[in-house]
Amino acid sequence: MEQYEPDSLSAAQLAAIRRSLTSGRGALSRRSMLRAGGVGALTVGGLASLSACGIPPAKREGPGAASADDSAKEKTVAFSNWTEYMDVSEDEKSRPTLEAFEKRTGIKVKYTEDINDNVEFFGKIKPQLAAGQDTGRDLICVTDWLAARMIRLGWVQKLDPSNLPHAYTNLSAQFRNPDWDPGRAHSYPWTGISTVIAYNVKATGGKKVDSVTQLLDDPSLKGRVGFLTEMRDTVGMTLLDLGKDPGSFTDADYDAAIGRLQKGVDKKQIRRFTGNDYTSDLDKGDIAACLAWAGDIIQLQADNPDIRYSIPAAGYITSTDNLLVPAQSRHKTNAEKLIDHYYELPVAAQLAAYINYVCPVDGVKDELTKIDPELADNTLILPDKAMAKKSRAFRSLTSAEETAYEEKFAKLIGA
């Protein structure tokens, strides 16, 4: 095994980040739009620094570098999370589920909303991680592609299952075994993020749209179809439609998916590739049907009864935001107890009712029904067994694969 691994961003990867910044996942705001699991927004300076030096070479530590754990004598835990990703009281003066944890355990939570996008946040903490230093954070929440990279670099601590009884028991089956962290040895999902098909039933003349094949081939939809500028979503959904598993596809499979989409471009079936700006076109009916992020649909349906969604028989793409304990964190046990707190059913229900993302906690429906029966019946928040069975994750990519794939995708969408 090689001891050091350079992990820099290519021009193609940086171009994908810029797309995300201007109109894609990174441009979405929480609560009003779904911030799906992309690379996120970057300032020009952030892009320049990443382009120039990439991520520093890092020593491989196997299961993740351990550190002295001061949890027993220091009843504190520092938790960094995204903005508006935690339940807040009606008067906006407290965070009920965090306060409940503090009261029950005596562990004080230093909660900071200092994650605005994955790459920018990683830029803050990578110098300490690369130097083997404590980042000052005991628990962080990052999207699956970055979680995979941090685990690979040895910058995440392995979790102790004995401190995670509820998490181990209640984690939904669809999230249990990602290829980048088999058995969830280093991570637990905070939320799931689904990519499905959305359509405006008025614009389709009452027709249901429920497959990528229909998006690409139905003549009645010509020129009114949208796909996403996020490679993993658009290609992943097309791979599924071709009968390929996004979790184990080959270069040839990827090329076939690109070729299938190119035909849709050439015959002008596809109106355009979009970021979150598809929402206004879909609402107005200028786009009749498209790939969409589940959180957008929940928001759009609240104001427009013509907005519908479907889960293709071939399946759909799901990504996750994940809780990790950084290497050299000094309060690992306290962090594990906080993770486990959010897998207790009443707590998970309270969080899901507030943030409206896919809840990764199994068996939470009864508790959520007590809070909001309508949310409890919404499969975009609590996928039923049939829907969960269709969920697929896009596999981890090597740096070389990501560069090659993003270059081909950029050519497809004219980026």
XYZ file of C-alpha atoms in Angstrom:
415
model
C 0.000 0.000 0.000
C 1.316 3.433 -0.863
C 2.030 5.599 2.163
C 1.176 9.013 0.736
C -1.543 10.055 -1.661
C -1.683 13.406 -3.423
C -5.290 14.403 -4.030
C -5.586 17.550 -6.140
C -8.461 18.915 -8.204
C -8.228 18.862 -11.996
C -9.450 21.592 -14.343
C -12.525 19.478 -15.066
C -13.305 19.109 -11.373
C -12.877 22.843 -10.830
C -15.229 23.526 -13.751
C -17.836 21.308 -12.099
C -17.428 23.310 -8.901
C -18.008 26.555 -10.814
C -21.216 25.134 -12.317
C -22.371 24.233 -8.858
C -21.571 27.729 -7.630
C -23.485 29.570 -10.346
C -26.612 27.473 -10.724
C -26.223 23.978 -9.320
C -26.448 22.301 -5.959
C -24.061 24.723 -4.326
C -26.327 27.636 -5.204
C -29.301 26.208 -3.336
C -30.290 27.555 0.056
C -31.536 25.307 2.816
C -35.225 25.249 3.756
C -36.222 26.998 0.500
C -34.318 24.702 -1.862
C -32.573 21.355 -1.551
C -28.811 21.621 -1.311
C -27.995 18.274 -2.835
C -24.672 16.535 -2.303
C -22.449 18.353 -4.748
C -19.127 20.042 -4.350
C -20.683 23.325 -3.314
C -19.924 26.979 -3.840
C -16.432 28.444 -3.795
C -15.080 31.927 -3.790
C -12.673 32.823 -6.571
C -9.858 32.798 -4.051
C -10.860 29.383 -2.811
C -10.868 28.003 -6.336
C -7.483 29.488 -7.030
C -5.890 28.048 -3.929
C -7.314 24.597 -4.545
C -6.242 24.695 -8.184
C -2.736 25.752 -7.243
C -1.934 23.308 -4.498
C -4.756 20.798 -4.229
C -5.069 18.817 -1.033
C -1.762 18.260 0.744
C -0.209 14.794 0.661
C -1.551 12.842 3.582
C -0.285 9.884 5.471
C -2.561 6.873 5.181
C -3.669 5.777 8.619
C -5.832 2.799 7.699
C -8.947 2.948 9.886
C -8.369 6.588 10.826
C -5.984 8.295 13.190
C -6.953 7.978 16.830
C -6.312 10.617 19.470
C -6.385 10.898 23.227
C -10.036 11.024 24.265
C -10.758 13.550 27.010
C -14.516 12.977 26.960
C -14.673 11.609 30.501
C -13.127 14.699 32.083
C -14.306 17.335 29.593
C -18.092 17.222 29.170
C -18.174 19.085 25.882
C -18.489 18.436 22.148
C -17.931 20.855 19.244
C -20.303 20.225 16.313
C -19.930 21.983 12.930
C -22.950 21.789 10.628
C -24.635 23.466 7.656
C -26.905 26.467 8.180
C -30.573 25.753 8.888
C -29.860 22.052 9.252
C -31.026 21.814 12.872
C -34.447 22.175 14.487
C -35.134 25.547 16.114
C -37.856 26.532 18.576
C -40.778 28.693 17.421
C -39.273 31.756 19.083
C -35.933 30.901 17.397
C -34.109 31.180 20.725
C -33.196 27.531 21.235
C -32.449 24.235 19.486
C -34.718 21.728 21.245
C -33.032 18.454 20.284
C -29.581 19.756 21.195
C -30.858 21.082 24.517
C -32.462 17.711 25.250
C -29.088 16.017 24.686
C -27.322 18.449 26.993
C -29.905 18.015 29.735
C -29.854 14.219 29.557
C -26.087 13.703 29.306
C -24.571 16.760 30.957
C -22.458 17.235 27.812
C -22.371 20.837 26.583
C -22.658 21.197 22.800
C -20.769 23.980 21.048
C -22.893 24.120 17.898
C -21.564 26.144 14.958
C -23.220 26.710 11.570
C -19.941 27.240 9.743
C -20.359 24.955 6.724
C -21.575 26.757 3.607
C -20.176 24.301 1.084
C -18.017 21.205 1.198
C -14.843 22.408 -0.511
C -14.691 25.746 1.270
C -15.130 24.043 4.649
C -12.511 21.437 3.794
C -10.153 24.284 2.957
C -10.568 25.548 6.531
C -9.677 22.295 8.240
C -7.232 20.549 5.879
C -4.084 22.343 7.121
C -4.661 20.983 10.650
C -5.663 17.556 9.368
C -2.611 17.331 7.132
C -0.383 18.348 10.052
C -1.962 15.800 12.407
C -3.494 18.521 14.578
C -6.867 18.909 16.281
C -9.256 20.972 14.122
C -11.157 22.170 17.180
C -14.190 20.229 15.959
C -15.367 16.896 17.338
C -18.178 16.285 14.864
C -18.654 17.532 11.310
C -21.293 17.018 8.601
C -20.094 16.671 4.987
C -21.439 15.196 1.764
C -20.622 11.614 0.798
C -17.967 12.370 -1.842
C -15.962 14.459 0.655
C -16.556 11.964 3.460
C -15.094 9.298 1.177
C -12.022 11.413 0.460
C -11.396 12.177 4.147
C -11.723 8.523 5.113
C -9.352 7.520 2.311
C -6.797 10.065 3.499
C -6.939 8.725 7.067
C -8.337 11.970 8.462
C -11.382 10.455 10.183
C -11.560 8.378 13.355
C -13.143 4.947 13.404
C -16.317 4.877 15.476
C -16.941 2.671 18.505
C -20.186 0.696 18.000
C -20.650 0.327 21.767
C -21.377 4.067 21.944
C -23.868 3.900 19.071
C -26.593 1.392 20.050
C -29.511 3.364 18.575
C -27.603 4.342 15.443
C -26.520 0.773 14.809
C -30.043 -0.565 15.313
C -32.098 2.150 13.636
C -30.042 3.056 10.560
C -32.170 2.428 7.464
C -31.010 -0.470 5.318
C -30.544 1.686 2.201
C -27.790 3.685 3.945
C -25.954 0.892 5.759
C -23.173 -0.066 3.382
C -21.761 2.667 1.117
C -18.763 1.576 -0.931
C -16.661 4.381 0.549
C -17.333 3.317 4.167
C -18.391 -0.344 4.339
C -20.504 -1.071 7.384
C -20.446 2.606 8.369
C -17.205 2.136 10.300
C -16.417 5.880 10.221
C -19.687 7.678 9.483
C -23.437 7.901 9.994
C -25.792 9.793 7.668
C -27.425 12.982 8.882
C -29.826 13.089 5.924
C -30.430 11.503 2.550
C -30.860 13.484 -0.706
C -32.885 11.973 -3.573
C -32.863 12.654 -7.320
C -36.175 11.742 -8.977
C -38.348 12.793 -11.943
C -40.623 15.818 -11.613
C -43.274 16.951 -14.070
C -45.965 19.582 -14.449
C -49.119 17.590 -15.171
C -50.763 20.601 -16.813
C -47.818 20.980 -19.187
C -47.805 17.255 -20.047
C -51.531 17.281 -20.830
C -52.259 15.000 -17.921
C -49.572 12.481 -18.886
C -47.432 10.868 -16.190
C -43.680 10.934 -16.772
C -41.839 8.157 -14.967
C -38.630 7.179 -16.757
C -35.498 8.624 -18.302
C -36.461 6.808 -21.514
C -39.668 8.819 -21.609
C -37.769 12.043 -20.978
C -35.456 11.289 -23.882
C -37.871 9.699 -26.378
C -41.442 10.915 -25.838
C -42.142 13.225 -28.814
C -44.836 15.101 -26.892
C -42.109 16.355 -24.518
C -39.669 17.462 -27.222
C -37.894 20.683 -26.332
C -39.451 20.763 -22.853
C -37.195 18.342 -20.974
C -34.538 19.236 -18.407
C -31.545 17.334 -17.037
C -29.198 18.471 -14.275
C -25.743 20.018 -14.527
C -24.592 17.716 -11.711
C -22.809 14.796 -13.358
C -23.571 12.164 -10.740
C -27.309 12.826 -10.890
C -27.777 13.032 -14.647
C -25.410 10.223 -15.584
C -26.445 8.112 -12.594
C -30.124 8.267 -13.522
C -29.280 7.483 -17.159
C -27.137 4.514 -16.148
C -30.066 3.139 -14.182
C -32.338 3.571 -17.192
C -29.824 1.604 -19.272
C -29.958 -1.235 -16.755
C -26.554 -0.436 -15.253
C -25.755 -0.095 -11.569
C -24.307 3.361 -10.704
C -22.511 1.631 -7.860
C -20.443 -0.641 -10.131
C -20.399 0.731 -13.678
C -17.472 0.594 -16.119
C -15.934 3.213 -18.402
C -17.895 1.679 -21.275
C -21.134 1.993 -19.287
C -20.376 5.638 -18.591
C -19.686 6.318 -22.266
C -22.961 4.619 -23.198
C -24.865 6.905 -20.822
C -23.146 9.990 -22.266
C -23.979 8.774 -25.768
C -27.622 8.246 -24.841
C -27.850 11.791 -23.492
C -26.018 13.188 -26.526
C -28.755 11.832 -28.764
C -31.281 13.730 -26.654
C -29.260 16.895 -27.209
C -28.802 16.318 -30.942
C -32.488 15.802 -31.666
C -33.383 18.744 -29.382
C -35.430 16.609 -27.018
C -33.529 18.165 -24.108
C -34.300 21.847 -23.656
C -31.303 22.451 -21.420
C -29.173 21.217 -18.533
C -29.936 23.171 -15.378
C -29.022 23.717 -11.786
C -31.711 24.657 -9.314
C -33.133 27.162 -11.802
C -35.290 24.402 -13.294
C -37.789 25.095 -10.529
C -39.221 28.281 -12.035
C -39.469 26.761 -15.520
C -41.169 23.660 -14.160
C -43.561 25.769 -12.115
C -44.529 27.810 -15.205
C -44.687 24.765 -17.485
C -41.852 25.877 -19.789
C -40.180 22.647 -18.735
C -42.779 19.881 -18.769
C -40.606 17.226 -17.100
C -37.095 16.955 -15.701
C -34.722 15.373 -13.248
C -35.228 17.075 -9.897
C -34.114 17.081 -6.275
C -36.735 15.873 -3.837
C -36.548 18.890 -1.545
C -37.459 21.195 -4.430
C -40.554 19.153 -5.123
C -41.788 19.452 -1.543
C -41.430 23.225 -1.805
C -43.029 23.508 -5.265
C -46.004 21.308 -4.406
C -46.863 23.589 -1.511
C -47.773 26.320 -4.033
C -48.579 24.456 -7.253
C -50.846 21.376 -7.258
C -49.800 20.583 -10.836
C -46.286 19.574 -9.759
C -45.934 15.815 -9.495
C -43.048 13.410 -9.096
C -42.304 9.807 -9.958
C -39.792 7.176 -8.978
C -38.592 5.336 -12.084
C -38.986 1.570 -12.052
C -35.262 1.416 -12.851
C -34.428 3.235 -9.593
C -33.182 6.635 -8.482
C -29.989 8.229 -7.157
C -29.531 8.994 -3.459
C -26.610 10.808 -1.833
C -26.051 11.612 1.841
C -24.698 14.237 4.214
C -22.700 12.430 6.888
C -21.474 12.810 10.464
C -17.738 12.213 10.970
C -15.298 12.551 13.878
C -12.117 14.217 12.544
C -8.711 12.771 13.324
C -7.216 14.167 16.542
C -10.596 15.210 17.940
C -10.294 15.057 21.737
C -13.940 14.285 22.513
C -14.697 11.260 20.346
C -16.906 9.464 22.861
C -18.995 12.589 23.424
C -19.361 12.974 19.654
C -20.481 9.358 19.329
C -23.090 9.911 22.020
C -24.392 12.926 20.092
C -24.600 10.898 16.876
C -26.518 8.207 18.731
C -28.901 10.812 20.194
C -30.112 11.669 16.680
C -30.912 8.029 15.997
C -33.361 7.800 18.884
C -36.794 7.743 17.266
C -38.449 10.772 18.931
C -35.364 12.901 18.295
C -35.057 11.780 14.667
C -38.732 12.602 14.115
C -38.359 16.082 15.571
C -35.378 16.819 13.327
C -37.077 15.438 10.201
C -40.217 17.480 10.858
C -38.141 20.626 10.850
C -35.636 20.140 8.011
C -37.789 18.003 5.632
C -34.932 15.952 4.207
C -34.861 12.179 3.768
C -34.664 10.724 7.262
C -32.087 7.897 7.509
C -33.638 6.508 10.700
C -35.768 3.383 10.369
C -38.992 3.052 12.376
C -39.495 6.786 12.874
C -42.890 7.063 11.155
C -45.064 6.675 14.270
C -43.135 9.399 16.058
C -43.316 11.713 13.042
C -47.044 11.089 12.739
C -47.493 12.525 16.230
C -45.862 15.742 15.001
C -47.208 15.997 11.436
C -49.170 13.147 9.793
C -48.765 14.664 6.318
C -44.985 14.677 6.577
C -45.016 11.138 7.931
C -46.826 9.974 4.782
C -44.484 11.814 2.413
C -42.150 9.251 0.829
C -39.734 12.021 -0.138
C -39.011 12.341 3.592
C -39.697 8.772 4.742
C -39.235 6.424 1.783
C -41.396 3.326 2.087
C -39.837 -0.090 1.552
C -40.678 -0.148 -2.142
C -39.081 3.242 -2.728
C -36.030 2.544 -0.552
C -35.432 -0.654 -2.496
C -35.001 1.418 -5.669
C -32.406 3.746 -4.150
C -28.919 3.593 -5.627
C -25.714 5.483 -4.838
C -23.173 6.677 -7.401
C -19.939 4.841 -6.734
C -16.768 6.469 -5.470
C -14.436 7.713 -8.198
C -10.675 7.864 -8.355
C -9.204 11.264 -9.149
C -8.378 10.063 -12.681
C -11.923 8.811 -13.231
C -13.467 12.006 -11.948
C -11.291 14.096 -14.255
C -12.124 11.987 -17.318
C -15.826 11.752 -16.532
C -16.249 15.455 -15.790
C -14.483 16.349 -19.062
C -16.890 14.193 -21.063
C -19.877 15.531 -19.168
C -18.780 19.150 -19.634
C -18.579 18.558 -23.404
C -22.089 17.061 -23.359
C -23.713 19.989 -21.589
C -21.658 22.635 -23.395
C -19.937 23.861 -20.246
